[in-house]
Amino acid sequence: MHLKFKNKRISGILSILPSKEVNFIDEITNYNFSEKQSVKLGKIMGYGSRRIVHNGTTVSDLCTFGLNYLFDNNLLNKDSFQALILCTQSPDHFIPATSNIIAGNLMLNEDIICLDINQGCAGFEVGLMQAFMMLDTGAINRVVLLNADILSTKVSVKDRNSRPLIGDGASITIIENSIVDETIDLFIKMDGSGALSLQIPAGGFKMPSSAETASLKEDAAGNVRSLDHLVMKGDQVFNFVQTKVPELFNEMLVKLNISKSFFDYFFFHQPNRFMLEKLADKLEISYEKMPNNICEKYGNGSNNTVPLAICDNLGGKVKNENFEVCLGGFGVGLTWSLVKCKLGNLNFCEIINYK
Amino acid sequence: MKDELLTKIAEILEVDHVNINDNLKDFEEWDSLTALSIIALADSEYNKKLTNDLLKEFKTINHLVNFILD
């Protein structure tokens, strides 16, 4: 699907990272693999350090902290936005929506629409889509989009398949109406038949957590996890990404009648360095134009990776300069999406530590 | 074509060379990372979609090579 949005812009991005850092190399002894095997894995996939939350820190904590930082530093006025969207797959509770909790923490006025969205790897693009649609109503002139996940708490420490990837964090993106006559193009597809290739089997209403779902079992490859943990069919996800993203990318180039050299940067979801290098090779894009450093530096934070990649790789530069960028998300859902937009003159673009 | 593929598989398995009758599971380096590397090789250079389930069915190098070059 191809959606077009007019006169909208991103005006600021803030990433909030937990200060606790863990290193892949320190965790090797947790896995049922030889040290040599794990070192080789880390080198090829690009595993380094990750930021993870302390026990008890929630998505609402990270988001509330970040929004207070923006209010306190006069980067965002508390009464200047009418919608608070939170994309997360690690909500504080099933009921109520975590965005409502955040609005309550901040004592926002009642003229606010709080909305949680359950999306992961393409959560930034889906969140932008929702924000743009809200702005199109005419009743809303500024939207705060939160992308936050703390999935490290749901990955088995003995699962070498997923554990070395996953990091935690949150990002806050401000989206508003703009007088500049620009079009943002958003391409999105979903395939529910692959919905279970990335999942947490237990803990929902279909399979509530119990002593049985918490019991650890070893899979054929030697990874140990329970039904309460995140599980990923890495081979299927890899093939999905290498097939579907290039297809959508080519569709975008044809429909917009542009070549890939049009873009200054490709800020894509950051599963790990290996996947992004293979994807860049397939799309024939240089690694410099498609940053792949986030998993290695902070961990793959699911929802949080694209805005974090922008903050880390562009930072303050994007306050004064303009870039043509292609944003990309792909994964859990299965959902995949590409956004062509301009990024520039941001009021802020930075990373802060939580507490 | 076939020799080139055998060389690439040998590189992934970290051996000097492989024979088509070698059993995949006999290689010291045969693990989930090797599997992913072979899946990536099949995709990027031969445009073939391999999965872990398929790899499990292949007993020898020959089975793997025939699938990729088919």
Coordinates of C-alpha atoms in Angstrom, one line a residue, chain A residues 29-330:
Chain A
T29 CA 29.4 -18.8 29.4
N30 CA 25.6 -18.6 29.7
Y31 CA 25.2 -20.4 26.4
N32 CA 25.5 -24.1 25.5
F33 CA 28.2 -23.4 22.9
S34 CA 32.0 -23.4 23.0
E35 CA 33.7 -20.1 23.6
K36 CA 35.2 -20.3 20.1
Q37 CA 31.8 -20.8 18.5
S38 CA 30.3 -17.9 20.3
V39 CA 33.2 -15.5 19.6
K40 CA 32.9 -16.4 15.9
L41 CA 29.1 -15.7 16.1
G42 CA 29.7 -12.4 17.7
K43 CA 32.2 -11.3 15.1
I44 CA 30.0 -12.3 12.1
M45 CA 26.7 -11.0 13.4
G46 CA 28.2 -7.9 15.0
Y47 CA 27.5 -8.3 18.7
G48 CA 29.0 -5.9 21.1
S49 CA 27.4 -4.1 24.1
R50 CA 23.8 -3.6 24.8
R51 CA 21.8 -1.3 27.1
I52 CA 19.2 -3.1 29.2
V53 CA 16.9 -1.9 32.0
H54 CA 17.3 -2.7 35.6
N55 CA 14.6 -5.0 37.0
G56 CA 11.5 -3.0 37.6
T57 CA 12.0 -0.2 35.1
T58 CA 9.1 0.0 32.7
V59 CA 8.3 1.5 29.3
S60 CA 6.2 4.2 31.1
D61 CA 9.3 5.1 33.2
L62 CA 11.5 5.6 30.2
C63 CA 8.9 7.6 28.3
T64 CA 7.9 9.8 31.3
F65 CA 11.6 10.5 32.0
G66 CA 12.2 11.5 28.4
L67 CA 9.1 13.8 28.2
N68 CA 10.0 15.5 31.4
Y69 CA 13.5 16.1 30.0
L70 CA 11.9 17.8 27.0
F71 CA 9.6 19.9 29.2
D72 CA 12.3 20.9 31.6
N73 CA 14.6 22.0 28.8
N74 CA 12.0 23.9 26.9
L75 CA 12.2 21.6 23.9
L76 CA 8.5 20.8 24.1
N77 CA 5.6 22.6 25.6
K78 CA 3.4 20.4 27.8
D79 CA 0.2 21.9 26.3
S80 CA 1.3 22.0 22.7
F81 CA 0.3 18.5 21.5
Q82 CA -3.0 16.8 21.2
A83 CA -2.0 13.1 20.7
L84 CA 0.3 10.7 22.5
I85 CA 1.0 7.6 20.5
L86 CA 3.0 4.7 22.1
C87 CA 4.3 1.9 20.0
T88 CA 5.4 -1.0 22.2
Q89 CA 5.2 -4.7 22.7
S90 CA 6.2 -4.5 26.3
P91 CA 3.4 -2.5 27.9
D92 CA 3.2 -1.9 31.6
H93 CA -0.1 -3.8 31.8
F94 CA -2.7 -5.4 29.5
I95 CA -5.2 -2.9 30.9
P96 CA -5.0 0.1 30.7
A97 CA -3.0 1.5 27.8
T98 CA 0.5 2.5 28.8
S99 CA 0.1 5.9 26.9
N100 CA -2.7 6.8 29.3
I101 CA -0.4 5.9 32.2
I102 CA 2.2 8.2 30.8
A103 CA -0.3 11.0 30.3
G104 CA -1.3 10.6 33.9
N105 CA 2.3 10.7 35.1
L106 CA 2.8 14.0 33.3
M107 CA -0.6 15.4 34.3
L108 CA -1.4 16.3 30.7
N109 CA -4.6 18.2 30.1
E110 CA -7.7 16.3 29.0
D111 CA -7.5 17.4 25.3
I112 CA -5.3 14.6 24.5
I113 CA -5.7 11.3 22.6
C114 CA -3.7 8.5 24.0
L115 CA -3.2 5.5 21.8
D116 CA -1.1 2.3 22.2
I117 CA -0.1 0.4 19.1
N118 CA 1.2 -3.1 19.1
Q119 CA 4.0 -3.2 16.5
G120 CA 7.7 -3.9 16.9
C121 CA 10.4 -3.8 14.2
A122 CA 8.3 -1.5 11.9
G123 CA 6.8 0.4 14.9
F124 CA 8.4 3.7 14.0
E125 CA 6.9 3.7 10.5
V126 CA 3.5 2.5 11.7
G127 CA 3.6 5.2 14.4
L128 CA 4.5 7.8 11.9
M129 CA 1.6 6.7 9.7
Q130 CA -0.8 7.0 12.6
A131 CA 0.6 10.4 13.5
F132 CA 0.2 11.7 10.0
M133 CA -3.4 10.5 9.8
M134 CA -4.2 12.3 13.1
L135 CA -2.7 15.5 11.7
D136 CA -4.8 15.1 8.6
T137 CA -7.9 15.4 10.7
G138 CA -7.2 19.1 11.1
A139 CA -8.1 19.0 14.8
I140 CA -4.5 18.0 15.8
N141 CA -1.5 20.1 15.0
R142 CA 1.2 18.2 16.9
V143 CA 1.7 14.6 17.8
V144 CA 4.1 13.0 20.2
L145 CA 5.2 9.5 19.1
L146 CA 6.8 7.2 21.6
N147 CA 8.6 4.0 20.5
A148 CA 9.7 2.0 23.5
D149 CA 10.5 -1.6 24.3
I150 CA 12.1 -3.5 27.2
L151 CA 12.2 -7.0 25.6
S152 CA 15.5 -7.9 27.3
T153 CA 13.3 -8.9 30.2
K154 CA 11.5 -11.5 28.0
V155 CA 14.6 -13.1 26.4
S156 CA 16.1 -16.2 28.1
V157 CA 19.7 -15.6 29.3
K158 CA 20.5 -19.0 27.9
D159 CA 19.1 -18.3 24.4
R160 CA 22.1 -17.5 22.1
N161 CA 19.7 -17.1 19.2
S162 CA 18.0 -14.0 20.6
R163 CA 19.7 -12.9 23.8
P164 CA 22.8 -11.3 22.2
L165 CA 20.7 -9.0 20.0
I166 CA 18.1 -7.5 22.3
G167 CA 18.5 -4.1 23.9
D168 CA 16.0 -1.8 25.6
G169 CA 15.2 1.9 25.2
A170 CA 12.7 4.5 24.1
S171 CA 12.5 7.3 21.6
I172 CA 10.3 10.4 21.4
T173 CA 9.5 11.9 18.0
I174 CA 7.6 15.1 17.5
I175 CA 5.5 15.2 14.3
E176 CA 3.7 18.4 13.3
N177 CA 2.0 20.2 10.5
S178 CA 4.3 22.2 8.2
I179 CA 3.8 25.1 5.8
V180 CA 6.4 23.7 3.5
D181 CA 4.8 22.0 0.5
E182 CA 6.4 18.6 0.8
T183 CA 5.0 15.1 0.3
I184 CA 5.9 12.1 2.5
D185 CA 5.5 8.7 0.9
L186 CA 4.8 5.7 3.1
F187 CA 4.8 2.2 1.8
I188 CA 3.6 -0.6 4.0
K189 CA 2.7 -4.3 3.8
M190 CA 1.8 -7.0 6.3
D191 CA 1.6 -10.7 6.1
G192 CA -0.2 -12.3 9.0
S193 CA 0.5 -15.8 7.9
G194 CA 4.0 -15.3 9.3
A195 CA 2.8 -13.7 12.5
L196 CA 4.2 -16.5 14.7
S197 CA 7.7 -16.5 13.3
L198 CA 8.6 -13.9 16.0
Q199 CA 6.6 -14.3 19.2
I200 CA 6.2 -14.7 22.9
P201 CA 4.0 -17.8 23.1
A202 CA 2.8 -17.5 26.7
G203 CA 1.6 -14.7 29.0
G204 CA -1.4 -13.6 27.0
F205 CA -5.0 -14.7 27.2
K206 CA -4.5 -17.7 24.9
M207 CA -1.8 -19.2 27.1
P208 CA -1.5 -17.6 30.5
S209 CA 1.8 -17.8 32.3
S210 CA 2.0 -20.7 34.6
A211 CA 4.7 -22.9 36.2
E212 CA 4.5 -25.0 33.1
T213 CA 5.1 -22.1 30.7
A214 CA 8.0 -21.0 32.8
S215 CA 9.9 -24.3 32.6
L216 CA 13.1 -24.1 30.5
K217 CA 13.6 -26.4 27.6
E218 CA 16.4 -26.9 25.2
D219 CA 15.7 -26.6 21.4
A220 CA 17.4 -28.5 18.6
A221 CA 20.2 -25.9 18.2
G222 CA 21.1 -25.9 21.9
N223 CA 19.3 -22.8 23.0
V224 CA 17.4 -22.9 26.3
R225 CA 14.2 -21.0 26.8
S226 CA 10.6 -21.3 28.1
L227 CA 7.2 -20.5 26.6
D228 CA 7.3 -17.2 28.5
H229 CA 10.3 -16.1 26.5
L230 CA 10.7 -14.4 23.1
V231 CA 11.3 -16.9 20.3
M232 CA 12.4 -16.1 16.8
K233 CA 12.7 -18.3 13.7
G234 CA 15.9 -16.6 12.5
D235 CA 16.1 -18.4 9.2
Q236 CA 12.6 -17.5 8.2
V237 CA 12.9 -13.9 9.3
F238 CA 16.2 -13.7 7.3
N239 CA 14.6 -15.0 4.1
F240 CA 11.6 -12.7 4.6
V241 CA 13.7 -9.6 5.0
Q242 CA 16.0 -10.4 2.0
T243 CA 12.9 -11.0 -0.2
K244 CA 10.2 -8.6 0.8
V245 CA 12.2 -5.5 1.6
P246 CA 14.0 -5.4 -1.8
E247 CA 10.6 -6.0 -3.5
L248 CA 9.0 -3.1 -1.7
F249 CA 12.1 -0.9 -2.2
N250 CA 11.9 -1.4 -6.0
E251 CA 8.2 -0.8 -6.0
M252 CA 8.9 2.5 -4.2
L253 CA 11.6 3.6 -6.7
V254 CA 9.3 2.8 -9.6
K255 CA 6.2 4.5 -8.2
L256 CA 8.1 7.6 -7.2
N257 CA 10.2 7.6 -10.3
I258 CA 13.4 8.1 -8.4
S259 CA 16.8 6.3 -8.2
K260 CA 18.4 5.1 -5.0
S261 CA 21.1 7.8 -5.3
F262 CA 18.3 10.3 -4.5
F263 CA 18.7 9.4 -0.8
D264 CA 21.4 10.6 1.5
Y265 CA 20.7 8.0 4.1
F266 CA 18.8 4.8 4.7
F267 CA 17.8 4.5 8.4
F268 CA 16.5 0.9 8.6
H269 CA 15.5 -1.2 11.6
Q270 CA 18.7 -2.7 13.3
P271 CA 18.3 -6.4 13.8
N272 CA 22.1 -6.9 13.7
R273 CA 25.0 -5.9 11.5
F274 CA 25.0 -9.1 9.5
M275 CA 21.4 -8.8 8.3
L276 CA 21.8 -5.1 7.4
E277 CA 25.0 -5.8 5.4
K278 CA 23.3 -8.5 3.5
L279 CA 20.3 -6.2 2.9
A280 CA 22.6 -3.3 1.7
D281 CA 24.4 -5.7 -0.6
K282 CA 21.1 -6.8 -2.1
L283 CA 19.9 -3.3 -2.6
E284 CA 23.3 -2.2 -3.8
I285 CA 23.6 0.5 -1.2
S286 CA 26.9 1.4 0.5
Y287 CA 27.2 0.6 4.2
E288 CA 28.0 4.3 4.8
K289 CA 24.6 5.3 3.6
M290 CA 22.8 2.5 5.6
P291 CA 24.1 2.7 9.1
N292 CA 24.3 -0.7 10.9
N293 CA 25.9 0.2 14.2
I294 CA 23.0 0.2 16.6
C295 CA 22.7 -3.5 17.5
E296 CA 26.5 -3.6 18.2
K297 CA 26.5 -0.4 20.3
Y298 CA 23.2 -0.5 22.1
G299 CA 21.3 -3.7 21.2
N300 CA 18.3 -4.2 18.9
G301 CA 15.6 -2.3 20.8
S302 CA 12.8 -3.4 18.4
N303 CA 10.5 -0.3 18.2
N304 CA 13.3 2.0 19.1
T305 CA 16.0 1.2 16.5
V306 CA 15.2 3.7 13.7
P307 CA 14.9 6.9 15.7
L308 CA 18.0 5.8 17.8
A309 CA 19.9 5.2 14.5
I310 CA 19.1 8.8 13.5
C311 CA 20.1 10.3 16.8
D312 CA 23.3 8.3 16.9
N313 CA 24.4 8.7 13.3
L314 CA 23.2 12.3 12.6
G315 CA 22.8 13.8 16.0
G316 CA 23.1 17.6 16.1
K317 CA 24.0 17.7 12.4
V318 CA 20.4 17.4 11.5
K319 CA 19.5 20.6 13.4
N320 CA 21.2 22.7 10.7
E321 CA 21.2 20.5 7.7
N322 CA 18.6 18.7 5.5
F323 CA 18.8 15.1 4.4
E324 CA 16.6 13.0 2.0
V325 CA 16.1 9.8 3.9
C326 CA 14.5 6.5 3.5
L327 CA 13.2 5.0 6.8
G328 CA 12.6 1.2 6.9
G329 CA 11.1 -1.2 9.3
F330 CA 10.7 -5.0 8.9

